[in-house]
mmCIF file of C-alpha atoms and ligand atoms in Angstrom:
data_model
loop_
_atom_site.group_PDB
_atom_site.id
_atom_site.type_symbol
_atom_site.label_atom_id
_atom_site.label_comp_id
_atom_site.label_asym_id
_atom_site.label_seq_id
_atom_site.Cartn_x
_atom_site.Cartn_y
_atom_site.Cartn_z
ATOM 1 C CA UNK D 1 67.034 115.616 74.533
ATOM 2 C CA UNK D 2 70.140 116.437 77.005
ATOM 3 C CA UNK D 3 72.192 119.434 76.163
ATOM 4 C CA UNK D 4 75.689 119.147 75.441
ATOM 5 C CA UNK D 5 77.857 122.228 76.086
ATOM 6 C CA UNK D 6 80.692 123.330 73.860
ATOM 7 C CA UNK D 7 83.693 125.278 75.327
ATOM 8 C CA UNK D 8 86.361 126.412 72.996
ATOM 9 C CA UNK D 9 89.977 127.275 73.847
ATOM 10 C CA UNK D 10 89.166 131.102 73.852
ATOM 11 C CA UNK D 11 86.403 130.483 76.424
ATOM 12 C CA UNK D 12 88.503 128.143 78.588
ATOM 13 C CA UNK D 13 91.052 130.946 78.895
ATOM 14 C CA UNK D 14 88.439 133.429 80.011
ATOM 15 C CA UNK D 15 86.757 131.058 82.623
ATOM 16 C CA UNK D 16 89.513 128.995 84.198
ATOM 17 C CA UNK D 17 92.116 131.042 86.164
ATOM 18 C CA UNK D 18 95.281 129.817 87.730
ATOM 19 C CA UNK D 19 93.570 129.886 91.243
ATOM 20 C CA UNK D 20 90.608 127.816 89.760
ATOM 21 C CA UNK D 21 93.046 125.176 88.355
ATOM 22 C CA UNK D 22 94.969 125.037 91.686
ATOM 23 C CA UNK D 23 91.714 124.405 93.597
ATOM 24 C CA UNK D 24 90.484 121.753 91.101
ATOM 25 C CA UNK D 25 93.800 119.963 91.065
ATOM 26 C CA UNK D 26 94.430 120.039 94.873
ATOM 27 C CA UNK D 27 90.934 118.634 95.376
ATOM 28 C CA UNK D 28 91.256 115.779 92.847
ATOM 29 C CA UNK D 29 94.571 114.831 94.196
ATOM 30 C CA UNK D 30 92.903 114.668 97.676
ATOM 31 C CA UNK D 31 90.193 112.606 96.333
ATOM 32 C CA UNK D 32 92.509 110.104 94.647
ATOM 33 C CA UNK D 33 94.375 109.610 97.937
ATOM 34 C CA UNK D 34 91.076 109.066 99.765
ATOM 35 C CA UNK D 35 90.036 106.279 97.097
ATOM 36 C CA UNK D 36 87.359 108.514 95.810
ATOM 37 C CA UNK D 37 88.709 109.054 92.308
ATOM 38 C CA UNK D 38 90.461 106.764 89.910
ATOM 39 C CA UNK D 39 92.431 107.082 86.782
ATOM 40 C CA UNK D 40 91.815 104.330 84.057
ATOM 41 C CA UNK D 41 94.875 103.012 82.181
ATOM 42 C CA UNK D 42 96.352 105.354 79.673
ATOM 43 C CA UNK D 43 96.292 104.494 75.983
ATOM 44 C CA UNK D 44 99.070 106.108 73.884
ATOM 45 C CA UNK D 45 99.971 104.844 70.471
ATOM 46 C CA UNK D 46 102.135 105.916 67.480
ATOM 47 C CA UNK D 47 99.641 106.383 64.641
ATOM 48 C CA UNK D 48 102.001 105.501 61.776
ATOM 49 C CA UNK D 49 100.666 108.523 60.141
ATOM 50 C CA UNK D 50 101.885 112.187 60.468
ATOM 51 C CA UNK D 51 104.491 110.932 62.922
ATOM 52 C CA UNK D 52 101.745 111.341 65.495
ATOM 53 C CA UNK D 53 101.207 109.975 68.889
ATOM 54 C CA UNK D 54 97.578 109.821 69.960
ATOM 55 C CA UNK D 55 95.750 108.405 73.089
ATOM 56 C CA UNK D 56 93.402 108.869 75.907
ATOM 57 C CA UNK D 57 93.471 109.729 79.517
ATOM 58 C CA UNK D 58 90.277 109.037 81.538
ATOM 59 C CA UNK D 59 88.978 108.504 84.870
ATOM 60 C CA UNK D 60 86.109 108.993 87.540
ATOM 61 C CA UNK D 61 86.082 111.290 90.321
ATOM 62 C CA UNK D 62 83.187 110.173 92.562
ATOM 63 C CA UNK D 63 83.737 113.028 95.025
ATOM 64 C CA UNK D 64 83.605 115.867 92.390
ATOM 65 C CA UNK D 65 81.331 113.833 90.048
ATOM 66 C CA UNK D 66 83.502 114.094 87.045
ATOM 67 C CA UNK D 67 83.500 111.407 84.381
ATOM 68 C CA UNK D 68 85.224 111.570 81.172
ATOM 69 C CA UNK D 69 88.047 111.285 78.743
ATOM 70 C CA UNK D 70 90.857 113.730 77.367
ATOM 71 C CA UNK D 71 91.602 112.385 73.789
ATOM 72 C CA UNK D 72 94.497 113.980 71.935
ATOM 73 C CA UNK D 73 98.282 113.828 71.428
ATOM 74 C CA UNK D 74 101.260 115.277 69.579
ATOM 75 C CA UNK D 75 101.384 116.107 65.843
ATOM 76 C CA UNK D 76 105.042 117.398 65.266
ATOM 77 C CA UNK D 77 104.192 118.842 61.919
ATOM 78 C CA UNK D 78 101.490 121.123 63.349
ATOM 79 C CA UNK D 79 103.876 123.964 63.901
ATOM 80 C CA UNK D 80 104.522 124.317 60.157
ATOM 81 C CA UNK D 81 100.821 124.676 59.650
ATOM 82 C CA UNK D 82 100.570 127.485 62.408
ATOM 83 C CA UNK D 83 98.787 125.112 64.869
ATOM 84 C CA UNK D 84 99.916 123.784 68.314
ATOM 85 C CA UNK D 85 101.874 120.367 67.983
ATOM 86 C CA UNK D 86 100.037 119.163 71.276
ATOM 87 C CA UNK D 87 96.244 118.823 70.505
ATOM 88 C CA UNK D 88 93.611 117.587 72.797
ATOM 89 C CA UNK D 89 89.932 117.835 73.596
ATOM 90 C CA UNK D 90 88.143 116.693 76.912
ATOM 91 C CA UNK D 91 84.725 114.882 76.773
ATOM 92 C CA UNK D 92 82.665 114.966 79.881
ATOM 93 C CA UNK D 93 79.851 112.569 80.575
ATOM 94 C CA UNK D 94 76.943 112.666 83.058
ATOM 95 C CA UNK D 95 78.182 110.003 85.824
ATOM 96 C CA UNK D 96 74.317 109.232 86.299
ATOM 97 C CA UNK D 97 73.501 108.344 82.756
ATOM 98 C CA UNK D 98 76.776 108.257 80.628
ATOM 99 C CA UNK D 99 75.437 110.837 78.314
ATOM 100 C CA UNK D 100 77.826 113.217 76.869
ATOM 101 C CA UNK D 101 77.540 116.579 78.582
ATOM 102 C CA UNK D 102 80.448 118.801 77.413
ATOM 103 C CA UNK D 103 83.144 118.911 74.841
ATOM 104 C CA UNK D 104 85.912 121.264 76.182
ATOM 105 C CA UNK D 105 89.275 122.472 74.519
ATOM 106 C CA UNK D 106 92.097 120.687 76.127
ATOM 107 C CA UNK D 107 95.305 122.661 75.148
ATOM 108 C CA UNK D 108 95.162 125.581 77.422
ATOM 109 C CA UNK D 109 93.581 123.531 80.264
ATOM 110 C CA UNK D 110 96.445 121.030 79.669
ATOM 111 C CA UNK D 111 99.029 123.729 80.519
ATOM 112 C CA UNK D 112 97.182 125.362 83.381
ATOM 113 C CA UNK D 113 96.485 122.117 85.105
ATOM 114 C CA UNK D 114 100.069 120.926 84.798
ATOM 115 C CA UNK D 115 101.302 124.278 86.230
ATOM 116 C CA UNK D 116 98.865 123.853 89.175
ATOM 117 C CA UNK D 117 100.123 120.449 89.900
ATOM 118 C CA UNK D 118 103.782 121.655 90.471
ATOM 119 C CA UNK D 119 102.218 124.791 92.175
ATOM 120 C CA UNK D 120 100.333 122.484 94.643
ATOM 121 C CA UNK D 121 103.458 120.585 95.314
ATOM 122 C CA UNK D 122 105.452 123.956 96.234
ATOM 123 C CA UNK D 123 102.527 125.259 98.393
ATOM 124 C CA UNK D 124 102.598 121.823 100.355
ATOM 125 C CA UNK D 125 106.247 120.690 100.243
ATOM 126 C CA UNK D 126 108.726 123.747 99.716
ATOM 127 C CA UNK D 127 110.267 125.532 102.591
ATOM 128 C CA UNK D 128 108.367 128.583 103.592
ATOM 129 C CA UNK D 129 111.540 130.730 103.274
ATOM 130 C CA UNK D 130 112.252 129.712 99.687
ATOM 131 C CA UNK D 131 113.387 132.631 97.901
ATOM 132 C CA UNK D 132 115.015 131.548 94.572
ATOM 133 C CA UNK D 133 113.133 129.782 91.922
ATOM 134 C CA UNK D 134 115.124 127.605 89.539
ATOM 135 C CA UNK D 135 113.565 126.840 85.987
ATOM 136 C CA UNK D 136 115.102 123.950 83.889
ATOM 137 C CA UNK D 137 113.328 124.185 80.525
ATOM 138 C CA UNK D 138 111.754 127.192 78.478
ATOM 139 C CA UNK D 139 109.263 125.789 76.048
ATOM 140 C CA UNK D 140 105.414 126.074 75.840
ATOM 141 C CA UNK D 141 104.780 124.908 79.383
ATOM 142 C CA UNK D 142 107.520 126.784 81.318
ATOM 143 C CA UNK D 143 105.762 130.032 81.338
ATOM 144 C CA UNK D 144 102.579 128.502 82.770
ATOM 145 C CA UNK D 145 105.000 126.860 85.420
ATOM 146 C CA UNK D 146 106.642 130.114 86.320
ATOM 147 C CA UNK D 147 103.366 132.127 86.664
ATOM 148 C CA UNK D 148 101.846 129.276 88.936
ATOM 149 C CA UNK D 149 104.878 128.768 91.016
ATOM 150 C CA UNK D 150 105.653 132.573 91.661
ATOM 151 C CA UNK D 151 102.263 132.776 93.470
ATOM 152 C CA UNK D 152 103.342 130.129 96.167
ATOM 153 C CA UNK D 153 106.184 131.819 97.845
ATOM 154 C CA UNK D 154 107.871 135.109 98.235
ATOM 155 C CA UNK D 155 110.364 134.524 95.543
ATOM 156 C CA UNK D 156 112.874 137.336 94.985
ATOM 157 C CA UNK D 157 114.675 135.869 91.901
ATOM 158 C CA UNK D 158 114.397 133.218 89.062
ATOM 159 C CA UNK D 159 117.597 131.540 87.830
ATOM 160 C CA UNK D 160 116.990 129.417 84.600
ATOM 161 C CA UNK D 161 118.917 126.964 82.289
ATOM 162 C CA UNK D 162 117.535 125.409 79.105
ATOM 163 C CA UNK D 163 119.359 123.020 76.666
ATOM 164 C CA UNK D 164 118.457 125.465 74.000
ATOM 165 C CA UNK D 165 119.711 128.864 75.484
ATOM 166 C CA UNK D 166 117.927 130.948 72.577
ATOM 167 C CA UNK D 167 114.536 129.895 74.180
ATOM 168 C CA UNK D 168 115.190 131.622 77.507
ATOM 169 C CA UNK D 169 114.496 135.264 76.858
ATOM 170 C CA UNK D 170 110.687 134.143 76.473
ATOM 171 C CA UNK D 171 110.817 133.101 79.994
ATOM 172 C CA UNK D 172 112.721 136.061 81.086
ATOM 173 C CA UNK D 173 109.980 138.310 79.744
ATOM 174 C CA UNK D 174 107.475 136.642 81.941
ATOM 175 C CA UNK D 175 109.644 136.912 85.045
ATOM 176 C CA UNK D 176 109.916 140.621 84.146
ATOM 177 C CA UNK D 177 106.333 140.954 84.055
ATOM 178 C CA UNK D 178 106.090 139.193 87.514
ATOM 179 C CA UNK D 179 108.673 141.658 88.740
ATOM 180 C CA UNK D 180 111.198 139.105 89.354
ATOM 181 C CA UNK D 181 114.875 139.328 88.444
ATOM 182 C CA UNK D 182 115.814 136.880 85.948
ATOM 183 C CA UNK D 183 119.272 135.377 85.491
ATOM 184 C CA UNK D 184 120.392 132.708 82.915
ATOM 185 C CA UNK D 185 122.905 130.464 84.899
ATOM 186 C CA UNK D 186 124.710 127.113 84.378
ATOM 187 C CA UNK D 187 123.006 124.116 85.846
ATOM 188 C CA UNK D 188 125.700 123.887 88.679
ATOM 189 C CA UNK D 189 124.764 127.573 89.645
ATOM 190 C CA UNK D 190 121.070 126.821 89.486
ATOM 191 C CA UNK D 191 121.369 123.862 91.890
ATOM 192 C CA UNK D 192 123.568 125.990 94.239
ATOM 193 C CA UNK D 193 121.049 128.925 94.336
ATOM 194 C CA UNK D 194 117.702 127.685 93.791
ATOM 195 C CA UNK D 195 115.303 126.640 96.803
ATOM 196 C CA UNK D 196 112.667 125.422 94.410
ATOM 197 C CA UNK D 197 113.352 123.977 91.027
ATOM 198 C CA UNK D 198 110.901 122.932 88.464
ATOM 199 C CA UNK D 199 112.050 120.784 85.363
ATOM 200 C CA UNK D 200 109.754 121.008 82.392
ATOM 201 C CA UNK D 201 111.727 119.498 79.387
ATOM 202 C CA UNK D 202 111.530 116.837 76.838
ATOM 203 C CA UNK D 203 114.771 115.248 78.055
ATOM 204 C CA UNK D 204 115.811 111.702 77.919
ATOM 205 C CA UNK D 205 118.785 112.039 80.240
ATOM 206 C CA UNK D 206 119.520 113.451 83.466
ATOM 207 C CA UNK D 207 119.955 117.392 83.382
ATOM 208 C CA UNK D 208 120.547 117.935 87.089
ATOM 209 C CA UNK D 209 123.111 115.901 89.090
ATOM 210 C CA UNK D 210 122.979 115.045 92.811
ATOM 211 C CA UNK D 211 125.887 116.698 93.796
ATOM 212 C CA UNK D 212 124.544 120.277 92.495
ATOM 213 C CA UNK D 213 121.350 120.241 94.655
ATOM 214 C CA UNK D 214 121.655 121.913 97.980
ATOM 215 C CA UNK D 215 119.689 120.497 101.162
ATOM 216 C CA UNK D 216 116.180 121.814 101.770
ATOM 217 C CA UNK D 217 115.558 122.207 98.077
ATOM 218 C CA UNK D 218 112.050 121.241 96.604
ATOM 219 C CA UNK D 219 112.173 119.882 93.084
ATOM 220 C CA UNK D 220 109.048 119.480 90.978
ATOM 221 C CA UNK D 221 110.000 117.232 88.056
ATOM 222 C CA UNK D 222 107.257 117.920 85.545
ATOM 223 C CA UNK D 223 108.456 117.033 81.976
ATOM 224 C CA UNK D 224 108.960 113.126 82.367
ATOM 225 C CA UNK D 225 105.652 111.898 81.356
ATOM 226 C CA UNK D 226 106.510 108.955 79.192
ATOM 227 C CA UNK D 227 108.689 105.691 79.205
ATOM 228 C CA UNK D 228 112.236 106.578 78.695
ATOM 229 C CA UNK D 229 112.061 110.351 79.396
ATOM 230 C CA UNK D 230 114.231 111.624 82.352
ATOM 231 C CA UNK D 231 115.225 115.020 83.621
ATOM 232 C CA UNK D 232 117.319 114.322 86.931
ATOM 233 C CA UNK D 233 119.937 112.005 88.236
ATOM 234 C CA UNK D 234 118.352 108.954 89.727
ATOM 235 C CA UNK D 235 120.557 109.742 93.018
ATOM 236 C CA UNK D 236 118.468 112.768 93.651
ATOM 237 C CA UNK D 237 115.311 110.854 93.457
ATOM 238 C CA UNK D 238 117.030 108.163 95.798
ATOM 239 C CA UNK D 239 118.022 110.992 98.325
ATOM 240 C CA UNK D 240 114.902 112.873 98.210
ATOM 241 C CA UNK D 241 111.398 112.143 99.846
ATOM 242 C CA UNK D 242 109.334 111.595 96.993
ATOM 243 C CA UNK D 243 105.736 112.530 96.519
ATOM 244 C CA UNK D 244 103.744 112.189 93.121
ATOM 245 C CA UNK D 245 100.166 112.518 91.772
ATOM 246 C CA UNK D 246 99.754 108.639 91.235
ATOM 247 C CA UNK D 247 102.173 106.044 92.359
ATOM 248 C CA UNK D 248 101.556 103.686 89.429
ATOM 249 C CA UNK D 249 102.451 106.295 86.802
ATOM 250 C CA UNK D 250 105.468 107.591 88.856
ATOM 251 C CA UNK D 251 107.165 104.073 88.787
ATOM 252 C CA UNK D 252 106.378 103.410 85.105
ATOM 253 C CA UNK D 253 106.493 106.555 83.232
ATOM 254 C CA UNK D 254 107.329 109.275 85.422
ATOM 255 C CA UNK D 255 110.718 110.703 86.974
ATOM 256 C CA UNK D 256 110.940 107.682 89.550
ATOM 257 C CA UNK D 257 111.039 105.066 86.840
ATOM 258 C CA UNK D 258 114.743 105.281 86.519
ATOM 259 C CA UNK D 259 115.475 105.160 90.254
ATOM 260 C CA UNK D 260 113.031 102.226 90.486
ATOM 261 C CA UNK D 261 114.584 100.399 87.627
ATOM 262 C CA UNK D 262 118.177 100.894 89.164
ATOM 263 C CA UNK D 263 116.805 99.415 92.416
ATOM 264 C CA UNK D 264 117.486 102.497 94.454
ATOM 265 C CA UNK D 265 113.801 103.075 95.625
ATOM 266 C CA UNK D 266 110.545 100.988 95.432
ATOM 267 C CA UNK D 267 106.963 102.082 95.157
ATOM 268 C CA UNK D 268 106.446 102.111 98.780
ATOM 269 C CA UNK D 269 108.906 104.907 99.005
ATOM 270 C CA UNK D 270 106.616 107.227 97.052
ATOM 271 C CA UNK D 271 103.844 109.144 98.630
ATOM 272 C CA UNK D 272 100.793 110.392 96.782
ATOM 273 C CA UNK D 273 100.684 114.045 97.419
ATOM 274 C CA UNK D 274 96.958 113.744 98.203
ATOM 275 C CA UNK D 275 97.980 112.174 101.385
ATOM 276 C CA UNK D 276 99.945 115.489 102.316
ATOM 277 C CA UNK D 277 96.880 117.473 101.376
ATOM 278 C CA UNK D 278 94.521 115.404 103.551
ATOM 279 C CA UNK D 279 96.799 115.654 106.339
ATOM 280 C CA UNK D 280 97.534 111.946 106.327
ATOM 281 C CA UNK D 281 101.164 112.388 105.693
ATOM 282 C CA UNK D 282 103.394 115.318 107.228
ATOM 283 C CA UNK D 283 105.152 116.248 103.987
ATOM 284 C CA UNK D 284 108.422 118.006 104.610
ATOM 285 C CA UNK D 285 109.702 117.121 108.006
ATOM 286 C CA UNK D 286 112.913 119.195 108.248
ATOM 287 C CA UNK D 287 114.432 122.281 106.638
ATOM 288 C CA UNK D 288 117.285 120.316 105.232
ATOM 289 C CA UNK D 289 115.089 117.464 103.695
ATOM 290 C CA UNK D 290 115.130 117.492 99.887
ATOM 291 C CA UNK D 291 111.461 116.792 98.480
ATOM 292 C CA UNK D 292 110.790 115.873 95.009
ATOM 293 C CA UNK D 293 107.493 115.831 93.332
ATOM 294 C CA UNK D 294 107.077 113.580 90.261
ATOM 295 C CA UNK D 295 104.161 115.357 88.468
ATOM 296 C CA UNK D 296 103.287 112.733 85.732
ATOM 297 C CA UNK D 297 100.043 114.277 84.695
ATOM 298 C CA UNK D 298 96.818 112.291 85.192
ATOM 299 C CA UNK D 299 93.570 112.315 83.300
ATOM 300 C CA UNK D 300 91.675 113.257 86.467
ATOM 301 C CA UNK D 301 93.466 116.608 86.419
ATOM 302 C CA UNK D 302 92.019 117.388 83.018
ATOM 303 C CA UNK D 303 88.472 116.275 83.907
ATOM 304 C CA UNK D 304 88.742 118.554 87.145
ATOM 305 C CA UNK D 305 89.648 121.746 85.079
ATOM 306 C CA UNK D 306 87.442 121.029 82.275
ATOM 307 C CA UNK D 307 84.493 120.522 84.818
ATOM 308 C CA UNK D 308 85.141 124.013 85.984
ATOM 309 C CA UNK D 309 85.366 125.521 82.260
ATOM 310 C CA UNK D 310 81.969 123.697 81.533
ATOM 311 C CA UNK D 311 80.262 125.072 84.731
ATOM 312 C CA UNK D 312 81.555 128.480 84.435
ATOM 313 C CA UNK D 313 81.043 128.998 80.929
ATOM 314 C CA UNK D 314 77.410 127.851 81.166
ATOM 315 C CA UNK D 315 76.902 130.237 84.206
ATOM 316 C CA UNK D 316 78.161 132.995 82.179
ATOM 317 C CA UNK D 317 76.304 132.212 78.950
ATOM 318 C CA UNK D 318 79.552 131.775 77.087
ATOM 319 C CA UNK D 319 79.244 128.047 76.098
ATOM 320 C CA UNK D 320 77.687 126.881 72.815
ATOM 321 C CA UNK D 321 74.845 124.420 73.413
ATOM 322 C CA UNK D 322 73.774 121.601 71.079
ATOM 323 C CA UNK D 323 72.134 118.196 71.315
ATOM 324 C CA UNK D 324 73.243 114.879 69.814
HETATM 325 P P1 NAD Y 401 108.046 122.404 74.180
HETATM 326 O O1 NAD Y 401 108.364 121.656 73.010
HETATM 327 O O2 NAD Y 401 107.442 123.492 74.156
HETATM 328 O O3 NAD Y 401 109.451 122.700 75.098
HETATM 329 C C1 NAD Y 401 110.481 121.660 75.214
HETATM 330 C C2 NAD Y 401 111.351 121.783 76.122
HETATM 331 O O4 NAD Y 401 112.251 120.693 76.416
HETATM 332 C C3 NAD Y 401 112.395 123.012 75.939
HETATM 333 O O5 NAD Y 401 112.855 123.601 77.143
HETATM 334 C C4 NAD Y 401 113.413 122.302 75.159
HETATM 335 O O6 NAD Y 401 114.651 123.129 75.122
HETATM 336 C C5 NAD Y 401 113.705 121.168 75.918
HETATM 337 N N1 NAD Y 401 114.235 119.954 74.963
HETATM 338 C C6 NAD Y 401 113.750 119.597 73.817
HETATM 339 N N2 NAD Y 401 114.282 118.520 73.315
HETATM 340 C C7 NAD Y 401 115.125 118.279 74.481
HETATM 341 C C8 NAD Y 401 116.087 117.154 74.660
HETATM 342 N N3 NAD Y 401 116.252 116.208 73.605
HETATM 343 N N4 NAD Y 401 116.845 117.081 75.727
HETATM 344 C C9 NAD Y 401 116.616 118.128 76.727
HETATM 345 N N5 NAD Y 401 115.746 119.011 76.653
HETATM 346 C C10 NAD Y 401 115.054 118.988 75.424
HETATM 347 O O7 NAD Y 401 107.360 121.291 75.217
HETATM 348 P P2 NAD Y 401 106.440 121.805 76.496
HETATM 349 O O8 NAD Y 401 105.121 121.954 76.001
HETATM 350 O O9 NAD Y 401 106.989 122.916 77.114
HETATM 351 O O10 NAD Y 401 106.454 120.339 77.399
HETATM 352 C C11 NAD Y 401 107.609 120.176 78.031
HETATM 353 C C12 NAD Y 401 107.728 118.747 78.578
HETATM 354 O O11 NAD Y 401 106.622 118.693 79.668
HETATM 355 C C13 NAD Y 401 107.332 117.683 77.621
HETATM 356 O O12 NAD Y 401 108.245 116.481 77.893
HETATM 357 C C14 NAD Y 401 105.937 117.285 77.795
HETATM 358 O O13 NAD Y 401 105.522 116.046 77.324
HETATM 359 C C15 NAD Y 401 105.910 117.627 79.160
HETATM 360 N N6 NAD Y 401 104.425 117.724 79.807
HETATM 361 C C16 NAD Y 401 104.236 117.065 80.998
HETATM 362 C C17 NAD Y 401 103.081 117.127 81.521
HETATM 363 C C18 NAD Y 401 102.634 116.697 82.975
HETATM 364 O O14 NAD Y 401 101.519 116.635 83.415
HETATM 365 N N7 NAD Y 401 103.573 116.119 83.800
HETATM 366 C C19 NAD Y 401 101.887 117.964 80.940
HETATM 367 C C20 NAD Y 401 102.305 118.497 79.717
HETATM 368 C C21 NAD Y 401 103.362 118.476 79.054
#
């Protein structure tokens, strides 16, 4: 009987580092751009129970031999029960036989792979001399984003804004831990100061306007992962050179959906970041260019980090093992 590995949330945190996640996500973006990895259509449904949204993200990475599905969603009542509102589990299958090979906790992995995605974009697209990091958003994902971004450039300061200012001190504590001065600013000041901006909110309207962004800025829009969500002025998307994890998602449920709907850009204006990683696109081409990464979040990222978790947990004897 084939073995099935069980890798819980605690073990995932022990065995998948930020640099592991960065490498896994960078590799899978490269494989997607080469046509070696595919995401399957996303399913996301309102359950009509517990106000929950539930769905699947799945795909196959032929280069990395990862096949599987992340299943989960959003249960808004969980917080009151002492649980995380976002819940997910990754199921990995043997690509040669279709047999289940691992069950991996998906909550920590979702945060670390999302942070890796914006970090990969900063690594490949931000100006080398970027010094000020601007954070828009201060929720659960934001601290992961800050830690991963801080490793990509020699930042000397973090400026931040959040629609709910009372959430900012938590982000400030992480900046302090990283040895970075932290300043809560207005949105206009954030745009004027930041060389790199990460947006990671649940907004449904633009939080940053085009006039506030200075030339040469790199913006990673990470919060918009659903139809109707929006974090920046479509005029920013129109002015920027736009990159994404997956074009099909970017134009339908990512930040670019609004600029596309307004007729400001089309799908052909958006470049998969994998092309930059593979050397098939130059990426940033001038110091004044505004680059924007539309990080929509794809199932292949989840499979990539879950595969690392399963492999390392097995190597270190930390995985539970069972059989069907
Ligand atoms: P969270 O609930 O912990 O924090 C929400 C953040 O959005 C906070 O900064 C909050 O102040 C702000 N916010 C809440 N309601 C808002 C509103 N109506 N308008 C503007 N801002 C609002 O959430 P999180 O776990 O930090 O996730 C943040 C966002 O990132 C969510 O939209 C989530 O769906 C998205 N996300 C994206 C990916 C991806 O791969 N792109 C992965 C995970 C999460």
